[in-house]
Short mmCIF file of C-alpha atoms in Angstrom, two decimals:
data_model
loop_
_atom_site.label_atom_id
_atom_site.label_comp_id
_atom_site.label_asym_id
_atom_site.label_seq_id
_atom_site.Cartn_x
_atom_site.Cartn_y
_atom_site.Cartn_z
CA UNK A 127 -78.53 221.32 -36.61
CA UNK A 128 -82.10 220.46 -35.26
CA UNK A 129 -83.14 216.58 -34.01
CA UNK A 130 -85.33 217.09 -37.61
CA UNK A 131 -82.53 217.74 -39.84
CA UNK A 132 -79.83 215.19 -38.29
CA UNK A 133 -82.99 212.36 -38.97
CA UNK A 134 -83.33 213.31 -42.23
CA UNK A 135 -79.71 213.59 -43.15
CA UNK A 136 -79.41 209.98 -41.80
CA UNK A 137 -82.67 208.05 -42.94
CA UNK A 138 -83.50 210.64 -46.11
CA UNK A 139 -87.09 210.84 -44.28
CA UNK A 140 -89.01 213.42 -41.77
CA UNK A 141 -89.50 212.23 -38.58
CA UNK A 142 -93.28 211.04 -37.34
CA UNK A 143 -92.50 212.10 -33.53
CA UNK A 144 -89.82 214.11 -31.29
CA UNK A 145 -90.43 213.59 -27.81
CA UNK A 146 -88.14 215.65 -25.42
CA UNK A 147 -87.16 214.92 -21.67
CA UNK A 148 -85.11 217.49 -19.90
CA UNK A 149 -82.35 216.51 -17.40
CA UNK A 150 -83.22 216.85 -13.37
CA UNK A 151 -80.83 217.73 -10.74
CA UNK A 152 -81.86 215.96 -7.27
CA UNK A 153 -81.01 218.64 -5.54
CA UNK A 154 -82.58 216.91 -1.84
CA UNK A 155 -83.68 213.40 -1.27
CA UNK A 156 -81.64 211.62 -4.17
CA UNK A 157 -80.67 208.57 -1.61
CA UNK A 158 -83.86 208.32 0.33
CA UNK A 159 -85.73 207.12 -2.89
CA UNK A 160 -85.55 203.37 -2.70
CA UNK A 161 -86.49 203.72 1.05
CA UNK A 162 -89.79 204.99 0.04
CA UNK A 163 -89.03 208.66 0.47
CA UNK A 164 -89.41 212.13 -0.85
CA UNK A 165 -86.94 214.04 -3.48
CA UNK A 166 -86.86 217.47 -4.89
CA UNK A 167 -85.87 217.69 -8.65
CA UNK A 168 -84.86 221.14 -10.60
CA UNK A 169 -85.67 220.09 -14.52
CA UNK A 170 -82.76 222.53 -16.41
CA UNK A 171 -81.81 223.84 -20.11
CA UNK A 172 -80.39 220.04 -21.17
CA UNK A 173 -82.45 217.48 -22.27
CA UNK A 174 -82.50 214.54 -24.19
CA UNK A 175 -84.83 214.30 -27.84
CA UNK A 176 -85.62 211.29 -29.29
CA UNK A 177 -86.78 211.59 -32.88
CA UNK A 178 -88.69 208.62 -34.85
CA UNK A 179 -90.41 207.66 -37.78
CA UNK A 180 -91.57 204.61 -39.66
CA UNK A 181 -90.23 201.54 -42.11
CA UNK A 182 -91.88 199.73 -44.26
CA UNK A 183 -89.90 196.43 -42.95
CA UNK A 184 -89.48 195.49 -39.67
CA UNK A 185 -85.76 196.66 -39.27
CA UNK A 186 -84.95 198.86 -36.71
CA UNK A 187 -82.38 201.61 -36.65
CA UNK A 188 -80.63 203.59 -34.08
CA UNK A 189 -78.48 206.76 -34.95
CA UNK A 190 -76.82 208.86 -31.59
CA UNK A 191 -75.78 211.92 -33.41
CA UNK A 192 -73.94 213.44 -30.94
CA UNK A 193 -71.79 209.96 -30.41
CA UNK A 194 -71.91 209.40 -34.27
CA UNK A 195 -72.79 205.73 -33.08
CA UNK A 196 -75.53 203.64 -35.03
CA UNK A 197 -76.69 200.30 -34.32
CA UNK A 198 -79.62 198.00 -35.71
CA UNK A 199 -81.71 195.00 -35.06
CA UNK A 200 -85.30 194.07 -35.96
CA UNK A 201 -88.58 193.99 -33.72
CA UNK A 202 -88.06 190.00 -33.28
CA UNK A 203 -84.60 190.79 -31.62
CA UNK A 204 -85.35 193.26 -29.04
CA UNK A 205 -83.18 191.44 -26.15
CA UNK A 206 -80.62 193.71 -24.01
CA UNK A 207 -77.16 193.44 -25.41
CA UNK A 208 -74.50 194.83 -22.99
CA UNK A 209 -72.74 196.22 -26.04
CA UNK A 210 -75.59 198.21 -27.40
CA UNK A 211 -75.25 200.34 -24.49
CA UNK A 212 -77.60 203.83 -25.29
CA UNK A 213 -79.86 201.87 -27.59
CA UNK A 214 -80.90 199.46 -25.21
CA UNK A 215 -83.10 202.15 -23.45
CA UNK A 216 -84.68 202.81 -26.98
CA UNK A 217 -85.16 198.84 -27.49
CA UNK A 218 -86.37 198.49 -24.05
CA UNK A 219 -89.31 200.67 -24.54
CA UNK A 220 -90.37 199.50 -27.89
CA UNK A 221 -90.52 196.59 -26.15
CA UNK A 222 -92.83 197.26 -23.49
CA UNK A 223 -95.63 198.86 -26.22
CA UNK A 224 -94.93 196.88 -29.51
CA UNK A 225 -93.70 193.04 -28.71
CA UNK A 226 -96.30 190.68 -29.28
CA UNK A 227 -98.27 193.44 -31.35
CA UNK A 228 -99.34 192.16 -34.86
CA UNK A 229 -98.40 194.35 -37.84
CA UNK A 230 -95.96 195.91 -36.30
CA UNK A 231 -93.76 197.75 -38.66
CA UNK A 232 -89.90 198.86 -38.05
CA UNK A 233 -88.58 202.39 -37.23
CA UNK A 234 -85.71 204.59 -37.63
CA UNK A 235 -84.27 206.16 -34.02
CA UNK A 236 -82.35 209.42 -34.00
CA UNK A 237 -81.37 210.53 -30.21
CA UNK A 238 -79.95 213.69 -29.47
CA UNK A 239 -78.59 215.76 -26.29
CA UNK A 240 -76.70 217.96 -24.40
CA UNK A 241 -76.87 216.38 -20.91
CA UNK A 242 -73.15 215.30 -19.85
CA UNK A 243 -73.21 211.95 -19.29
CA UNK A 244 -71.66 209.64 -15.81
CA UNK A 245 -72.36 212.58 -13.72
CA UNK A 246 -75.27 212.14 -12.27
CA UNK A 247 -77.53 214.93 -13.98
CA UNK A 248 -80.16 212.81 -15.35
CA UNK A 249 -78.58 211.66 -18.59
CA UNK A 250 -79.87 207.95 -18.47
CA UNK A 251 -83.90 209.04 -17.07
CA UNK A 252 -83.75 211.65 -19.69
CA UNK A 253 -83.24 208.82 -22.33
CA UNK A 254 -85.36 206.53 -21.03
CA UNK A 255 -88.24 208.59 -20.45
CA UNK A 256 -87.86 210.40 -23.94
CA UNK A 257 -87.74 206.88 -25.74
CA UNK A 258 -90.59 206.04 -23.88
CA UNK A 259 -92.38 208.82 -24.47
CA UNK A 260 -92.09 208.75 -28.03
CA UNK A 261 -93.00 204.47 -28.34
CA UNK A 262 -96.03 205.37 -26.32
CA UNK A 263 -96.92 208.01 -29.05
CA UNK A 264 -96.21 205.67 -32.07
CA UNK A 265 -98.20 203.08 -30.86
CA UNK A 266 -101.31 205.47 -29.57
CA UNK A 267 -100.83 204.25 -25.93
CA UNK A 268 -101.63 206.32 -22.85
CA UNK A 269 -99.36 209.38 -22.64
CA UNK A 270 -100.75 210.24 -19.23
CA UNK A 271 -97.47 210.88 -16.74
CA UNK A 272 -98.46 207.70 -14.44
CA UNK A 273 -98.57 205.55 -17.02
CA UNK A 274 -95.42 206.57 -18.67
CA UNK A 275 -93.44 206.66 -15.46
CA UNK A 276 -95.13 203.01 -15.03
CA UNK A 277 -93.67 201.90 -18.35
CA UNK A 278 -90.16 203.53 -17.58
CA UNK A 279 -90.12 201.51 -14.64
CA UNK A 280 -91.19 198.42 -15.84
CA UNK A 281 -88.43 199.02 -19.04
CA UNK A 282 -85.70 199.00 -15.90
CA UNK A 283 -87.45 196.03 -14.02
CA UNK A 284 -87.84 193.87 -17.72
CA UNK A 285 -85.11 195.20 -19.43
CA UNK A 286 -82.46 195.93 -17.07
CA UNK A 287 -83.10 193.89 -14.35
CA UNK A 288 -83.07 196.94 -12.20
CA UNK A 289 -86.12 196.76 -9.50
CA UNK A 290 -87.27 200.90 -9.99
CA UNK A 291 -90.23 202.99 -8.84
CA UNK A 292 -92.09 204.91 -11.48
CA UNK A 293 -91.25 207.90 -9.06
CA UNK A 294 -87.94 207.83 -10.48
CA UNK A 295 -89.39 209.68 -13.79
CA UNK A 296 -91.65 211.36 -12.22
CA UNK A 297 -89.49 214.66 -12.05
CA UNK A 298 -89.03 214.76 -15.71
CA UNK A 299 -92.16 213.73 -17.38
CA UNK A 300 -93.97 215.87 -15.38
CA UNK A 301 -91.59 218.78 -15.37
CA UNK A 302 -93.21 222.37 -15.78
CA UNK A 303 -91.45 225.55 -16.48
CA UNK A 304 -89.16 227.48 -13.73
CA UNK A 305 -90.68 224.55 -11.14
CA UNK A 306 -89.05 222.29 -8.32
CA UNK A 307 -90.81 218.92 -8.57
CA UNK A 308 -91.37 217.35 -5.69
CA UNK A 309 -92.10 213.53 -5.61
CA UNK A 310 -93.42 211.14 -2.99
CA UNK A 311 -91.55 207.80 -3.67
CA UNK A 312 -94.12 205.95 -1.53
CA UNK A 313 -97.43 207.29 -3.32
CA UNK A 314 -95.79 208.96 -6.38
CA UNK A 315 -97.61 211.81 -6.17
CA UNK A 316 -95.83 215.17 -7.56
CA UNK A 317 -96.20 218.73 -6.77
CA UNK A 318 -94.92 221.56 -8.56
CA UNK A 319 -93.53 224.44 -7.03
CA UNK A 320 -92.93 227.62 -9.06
CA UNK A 321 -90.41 229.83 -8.37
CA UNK A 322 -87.93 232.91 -8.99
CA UNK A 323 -84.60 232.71 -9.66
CA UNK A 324 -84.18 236.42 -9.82
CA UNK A 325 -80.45 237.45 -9.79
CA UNK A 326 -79.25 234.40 -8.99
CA UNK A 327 -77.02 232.27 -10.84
CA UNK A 328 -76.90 228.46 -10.76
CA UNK A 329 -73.76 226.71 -11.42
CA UNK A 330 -72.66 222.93 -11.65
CA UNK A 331 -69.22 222.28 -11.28
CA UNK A 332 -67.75 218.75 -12.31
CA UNK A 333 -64.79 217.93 -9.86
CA UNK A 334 -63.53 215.23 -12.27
CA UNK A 335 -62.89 212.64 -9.34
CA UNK A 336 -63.30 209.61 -11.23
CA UNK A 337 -66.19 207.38 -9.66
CA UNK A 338 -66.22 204.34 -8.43
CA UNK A 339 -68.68 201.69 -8.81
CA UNK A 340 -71.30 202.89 -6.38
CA UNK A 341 -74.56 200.96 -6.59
CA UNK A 342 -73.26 197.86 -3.90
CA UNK A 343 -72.60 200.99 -1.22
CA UNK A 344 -75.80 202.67 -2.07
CA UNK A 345 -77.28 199.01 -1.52
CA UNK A 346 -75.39 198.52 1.69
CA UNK A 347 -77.15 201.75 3.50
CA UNK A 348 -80.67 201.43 1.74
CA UNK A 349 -80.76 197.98 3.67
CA UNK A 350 -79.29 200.09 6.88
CA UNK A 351 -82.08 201.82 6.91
CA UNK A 352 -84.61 198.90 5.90
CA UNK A 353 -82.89 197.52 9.57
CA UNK A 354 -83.58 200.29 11.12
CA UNK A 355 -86.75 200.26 10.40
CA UNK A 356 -87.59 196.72 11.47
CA UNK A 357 -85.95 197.46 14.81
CA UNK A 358 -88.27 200.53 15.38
CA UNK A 359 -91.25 198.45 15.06
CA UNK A 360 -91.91 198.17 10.95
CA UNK A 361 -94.52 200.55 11.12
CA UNK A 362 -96.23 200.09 7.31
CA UNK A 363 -95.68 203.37 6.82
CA UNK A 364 -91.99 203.44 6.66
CA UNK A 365 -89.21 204.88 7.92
CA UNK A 366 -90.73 207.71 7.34
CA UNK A 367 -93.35 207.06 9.91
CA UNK A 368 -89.95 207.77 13.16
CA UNK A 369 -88.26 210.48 13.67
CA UNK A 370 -85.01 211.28 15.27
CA UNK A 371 -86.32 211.18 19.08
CA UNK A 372 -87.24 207.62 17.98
CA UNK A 373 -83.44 206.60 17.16
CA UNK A 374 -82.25 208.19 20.22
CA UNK A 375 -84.39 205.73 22.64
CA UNK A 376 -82.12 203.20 20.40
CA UNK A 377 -78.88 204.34 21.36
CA UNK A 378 -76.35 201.46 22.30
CA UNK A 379 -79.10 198.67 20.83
CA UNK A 380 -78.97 200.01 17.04
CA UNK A 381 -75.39 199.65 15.34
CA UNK A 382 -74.14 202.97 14.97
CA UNK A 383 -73.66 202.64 11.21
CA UNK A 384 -77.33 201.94 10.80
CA UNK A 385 -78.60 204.44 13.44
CA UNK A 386 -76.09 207.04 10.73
CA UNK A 387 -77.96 205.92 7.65
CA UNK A 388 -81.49 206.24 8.94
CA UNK A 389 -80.55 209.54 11.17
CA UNK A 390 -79.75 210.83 7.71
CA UNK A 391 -82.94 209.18 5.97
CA UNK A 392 -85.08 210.90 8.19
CA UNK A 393 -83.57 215.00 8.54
CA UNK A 394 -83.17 214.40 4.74
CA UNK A 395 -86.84 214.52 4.71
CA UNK A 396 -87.42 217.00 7.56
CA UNK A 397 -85.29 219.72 5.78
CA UNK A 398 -87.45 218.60 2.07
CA UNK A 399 -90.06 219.54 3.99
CA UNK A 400 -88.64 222.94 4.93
CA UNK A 401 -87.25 223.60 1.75
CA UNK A 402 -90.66 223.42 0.59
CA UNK A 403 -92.01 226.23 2.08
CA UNK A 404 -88.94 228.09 1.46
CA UNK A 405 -89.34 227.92 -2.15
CA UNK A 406 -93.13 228.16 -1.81
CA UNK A 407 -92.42 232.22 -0.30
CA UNK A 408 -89.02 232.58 -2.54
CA UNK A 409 -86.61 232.67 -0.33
CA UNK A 410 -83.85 231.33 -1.89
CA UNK A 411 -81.23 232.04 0.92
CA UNK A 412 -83.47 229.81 3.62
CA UNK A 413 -83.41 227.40 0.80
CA UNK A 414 -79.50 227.21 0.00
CA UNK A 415 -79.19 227.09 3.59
CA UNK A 416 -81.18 223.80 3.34
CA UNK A 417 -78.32 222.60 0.60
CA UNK A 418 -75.86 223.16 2.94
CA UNK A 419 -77.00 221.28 5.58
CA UNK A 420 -78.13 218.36 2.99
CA UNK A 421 -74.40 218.50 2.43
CA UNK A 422 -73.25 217.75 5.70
CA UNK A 423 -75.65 214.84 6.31
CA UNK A 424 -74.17 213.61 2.90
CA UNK A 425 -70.53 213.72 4.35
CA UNK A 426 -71.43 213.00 8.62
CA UNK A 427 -73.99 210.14 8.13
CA UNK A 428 -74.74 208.95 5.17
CA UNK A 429 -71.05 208.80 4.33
CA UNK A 430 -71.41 209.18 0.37
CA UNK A 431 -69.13 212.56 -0.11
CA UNK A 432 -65.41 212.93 -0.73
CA UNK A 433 -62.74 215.34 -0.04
CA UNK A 434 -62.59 216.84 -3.52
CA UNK A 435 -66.13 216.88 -2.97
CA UNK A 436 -66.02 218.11 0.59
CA UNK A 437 -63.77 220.92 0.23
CA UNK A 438 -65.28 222.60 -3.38
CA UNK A 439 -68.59 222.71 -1.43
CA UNK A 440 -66.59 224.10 1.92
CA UNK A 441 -64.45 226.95 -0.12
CA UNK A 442 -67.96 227.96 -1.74
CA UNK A 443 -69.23 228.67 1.48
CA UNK A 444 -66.27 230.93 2.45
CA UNK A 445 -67.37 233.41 -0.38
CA UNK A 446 -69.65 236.47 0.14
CA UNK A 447 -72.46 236.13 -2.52
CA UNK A 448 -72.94 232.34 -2.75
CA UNK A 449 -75.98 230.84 -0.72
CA UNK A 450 -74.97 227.40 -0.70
CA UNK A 451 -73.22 224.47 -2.11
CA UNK A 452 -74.03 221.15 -2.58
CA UNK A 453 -73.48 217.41 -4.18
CA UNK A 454 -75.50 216.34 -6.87
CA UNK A 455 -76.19 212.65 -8.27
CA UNK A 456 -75.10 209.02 -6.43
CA UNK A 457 -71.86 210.25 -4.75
CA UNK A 458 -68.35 209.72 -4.34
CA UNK A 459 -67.26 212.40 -6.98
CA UNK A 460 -69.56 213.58 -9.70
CA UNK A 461 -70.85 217.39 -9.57
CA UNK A 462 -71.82 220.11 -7.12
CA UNK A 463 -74.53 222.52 -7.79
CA UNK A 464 -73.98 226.23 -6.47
CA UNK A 465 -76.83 228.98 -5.64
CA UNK A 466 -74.92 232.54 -6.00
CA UNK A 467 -74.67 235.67 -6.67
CA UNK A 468 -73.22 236.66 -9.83
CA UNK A 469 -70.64 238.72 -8.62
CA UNK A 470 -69.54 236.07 -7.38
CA UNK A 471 -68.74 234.01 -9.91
CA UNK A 472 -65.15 235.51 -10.63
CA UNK A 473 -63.97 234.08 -7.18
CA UNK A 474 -65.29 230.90 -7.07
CA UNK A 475 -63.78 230.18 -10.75
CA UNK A 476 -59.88 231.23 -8.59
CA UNK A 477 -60.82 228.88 -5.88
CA UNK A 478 -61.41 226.00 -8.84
CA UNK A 479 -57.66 227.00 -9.71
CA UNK A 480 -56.69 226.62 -6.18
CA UNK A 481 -58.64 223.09 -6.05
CA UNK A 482 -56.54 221.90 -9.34
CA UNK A 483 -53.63 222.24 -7.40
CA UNK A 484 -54.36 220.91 -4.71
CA UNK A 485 -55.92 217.53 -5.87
CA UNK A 486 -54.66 217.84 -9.46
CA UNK A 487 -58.33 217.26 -11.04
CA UNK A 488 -59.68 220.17 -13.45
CA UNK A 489 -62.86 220.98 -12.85
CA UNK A 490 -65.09 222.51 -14.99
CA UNK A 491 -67.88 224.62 -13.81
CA UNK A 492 -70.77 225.94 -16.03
CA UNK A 493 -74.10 227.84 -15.59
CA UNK A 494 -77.07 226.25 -16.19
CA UNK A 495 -81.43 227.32 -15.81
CA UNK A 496 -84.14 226.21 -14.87
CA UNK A 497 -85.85 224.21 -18.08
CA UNK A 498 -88.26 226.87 -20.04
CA UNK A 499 -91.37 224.43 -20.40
CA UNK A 500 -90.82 224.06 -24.23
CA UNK A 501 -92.79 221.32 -25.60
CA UNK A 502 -91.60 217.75 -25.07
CA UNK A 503 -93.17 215.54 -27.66
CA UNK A 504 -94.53 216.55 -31.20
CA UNK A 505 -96.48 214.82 -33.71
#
């Protein structure tokens, strides 16, 4: 059943606007974001739609289908409420374009999706951006990219509490078909790089290693490398603006942990950079080859893999037909994404069997494309 059908069945009414956000796999660069970096995002088939349409009151109404969840308030009450959990992102952009606005009727909410959720594929931005999206629409605001990504981030600084640069969205609301995005976190600039999967199969695999609390850790080496940086001589640029030759004239001053943390920061951007040109001539190989080594920094220096982790991306590598292996999302468990061949596939699902086992989580691994371009908001 469509996002149309599921609004009607719940509010007996069509909705006024679907606006549709698909999910993004940071495939290189995820961690080097709030260090004012650069990340590569694939857009794929799941997304996020946010249908809406108008009251004649000022109620508002919130209906997750796929959760079978509902909750309510009314434009006057648009706080964040811990237990309201998905709707706050909904509430937190009606906020941004409709508080303070006089007139301002109700509406009725209807979310839909098919992005898993708590494993770092872009469930949350999806939301977000979708809900913002469609309040931008409803109230005849901008619905250039800059300005949306601007409001997303200003819903997680107002809302959330949860300091964010509108280059976090940019990957999604600007996401064209069969495209890498890449995104400068410093000037939030994005390029789009077409390219062609032929053969090739992509699959995410979900090592069900349940995840800590990582936001504190990811703090802890973001201010590494914000040290770092200070002891190379705060050039305004960045981090960005040294390179590795630069850390090694630091050896024995710099704390090794820190000298780690930006060593990664800084080949995490160097290989970007060549994975960019890769994909620019399609060659996938060069490119999974990148992943792989993305990998390793992940485990060697920026210390954010596991072993369950560790060894599905190591046992990939030992098959003939897969190009490379590598985490997705925060760290510390969560998914890997896998560039292969698709004769392939039958042995890497036995070496899943081998990892149940052996660690007793198990995993689930599914195949997933590049997003087709279908149109994200309608009206």
């Amino acid at each position: 059943m469509d996002i149309s059908q599921l609004h009607r069945n719940e509010y007996e009414a069509s909705p006024d606007v679907i606006s549709s956000v698909p999910g993004v796999l940071r495939l290189l660069g995820e961690h080097s974001i709030e260090s004012d970096g650069l990340y590569l995002g694939l857009p794929y088939d799941r997304a996020i739609t946010v249908a809406i349409s108008a009251r004649r009151d000022s109620s508002l109404r919130f209906y997750a289908a796929d959760l079978n969840e509902r909750k309510r308030t009314n434009l006057g009450n648009l706080k964040y409420k811990r237990e309201d959990r998905w709707a706050n992102y909904i509430k937190g952009a009606l906020a941004i374009y409709l508080e303070g606005k006089t007139g301002a009727k109700g509406f009725n909410v209807t979310i839909s999706g098919d992005i898993p959720q708590g494993l770092g594929l872009g469930s949350a931005t999806a939301l977000l951006c979708a809900s913002v999206k469609a309040a931008a629409e409803t109230s005849t605001a901008s619905m250039e990219a800059a300005d949306l990504e601007r409001s997303a981030a200003e819903v997680m600084r107002s809302y959330f509490e949860k300091p964010t640069r509108p280059a976090e969205f940019s990957a999604g609301l600007r996401a064209a078909a069969s495209s890498f995005c890449l995104v400068d976190a410093r000037s939030n600039q994005a390029t789009q790089i077409p390219f062609d999967l032929g053969n090739a199969v992509l699959l995410l695999t979900d090592s069900k290693v349940p995840r800590p609390p990582v936001d504190t850790e990811l703090r802890v080496r973001a201010q590494n490398c914000a040290k770092a940086l200070s002891m190379l001589g705060g050039n305004p640029k960045g981090l960005r603006a040294y390179g590795i030759d630069d850390l090694d004239e630091y050896m024995g001053l710099m704390p090794e942990h820190i000298r780690r943390h930006a060593a990664f920061f800084m080949e995490e951007l160097s290989r970007i950079r060549e994975a960019k040109d890769l994909l620019q001539k399609n060659e996938l190989p060069g490119f999974a080859r990148i992943l792989n080594k993305s990998q390793a920094g992940l485990r060697n220096h920026y210390e954010v893999s596991c072993p369950e982790i560790d060894w599905l991306v190591k046992r990939a590598g030992e098959i003939d037909g897969i190009y490379g292996s590598r985490m997705v999302g925060k760290g510390f468990g969560g998914c890997t994404f896998t560039l292969l061949m698709p004769d392939a596939v039958p042995e890497y699902r036995k070496r899943l069997e081998e990892y149940e086992r052996i660690f007793g989580f198990r995993p689930v691994a599914w195949e997933i494309k590049p997003w087709d371009g279908r149109p994200t908001c309608d009206h």
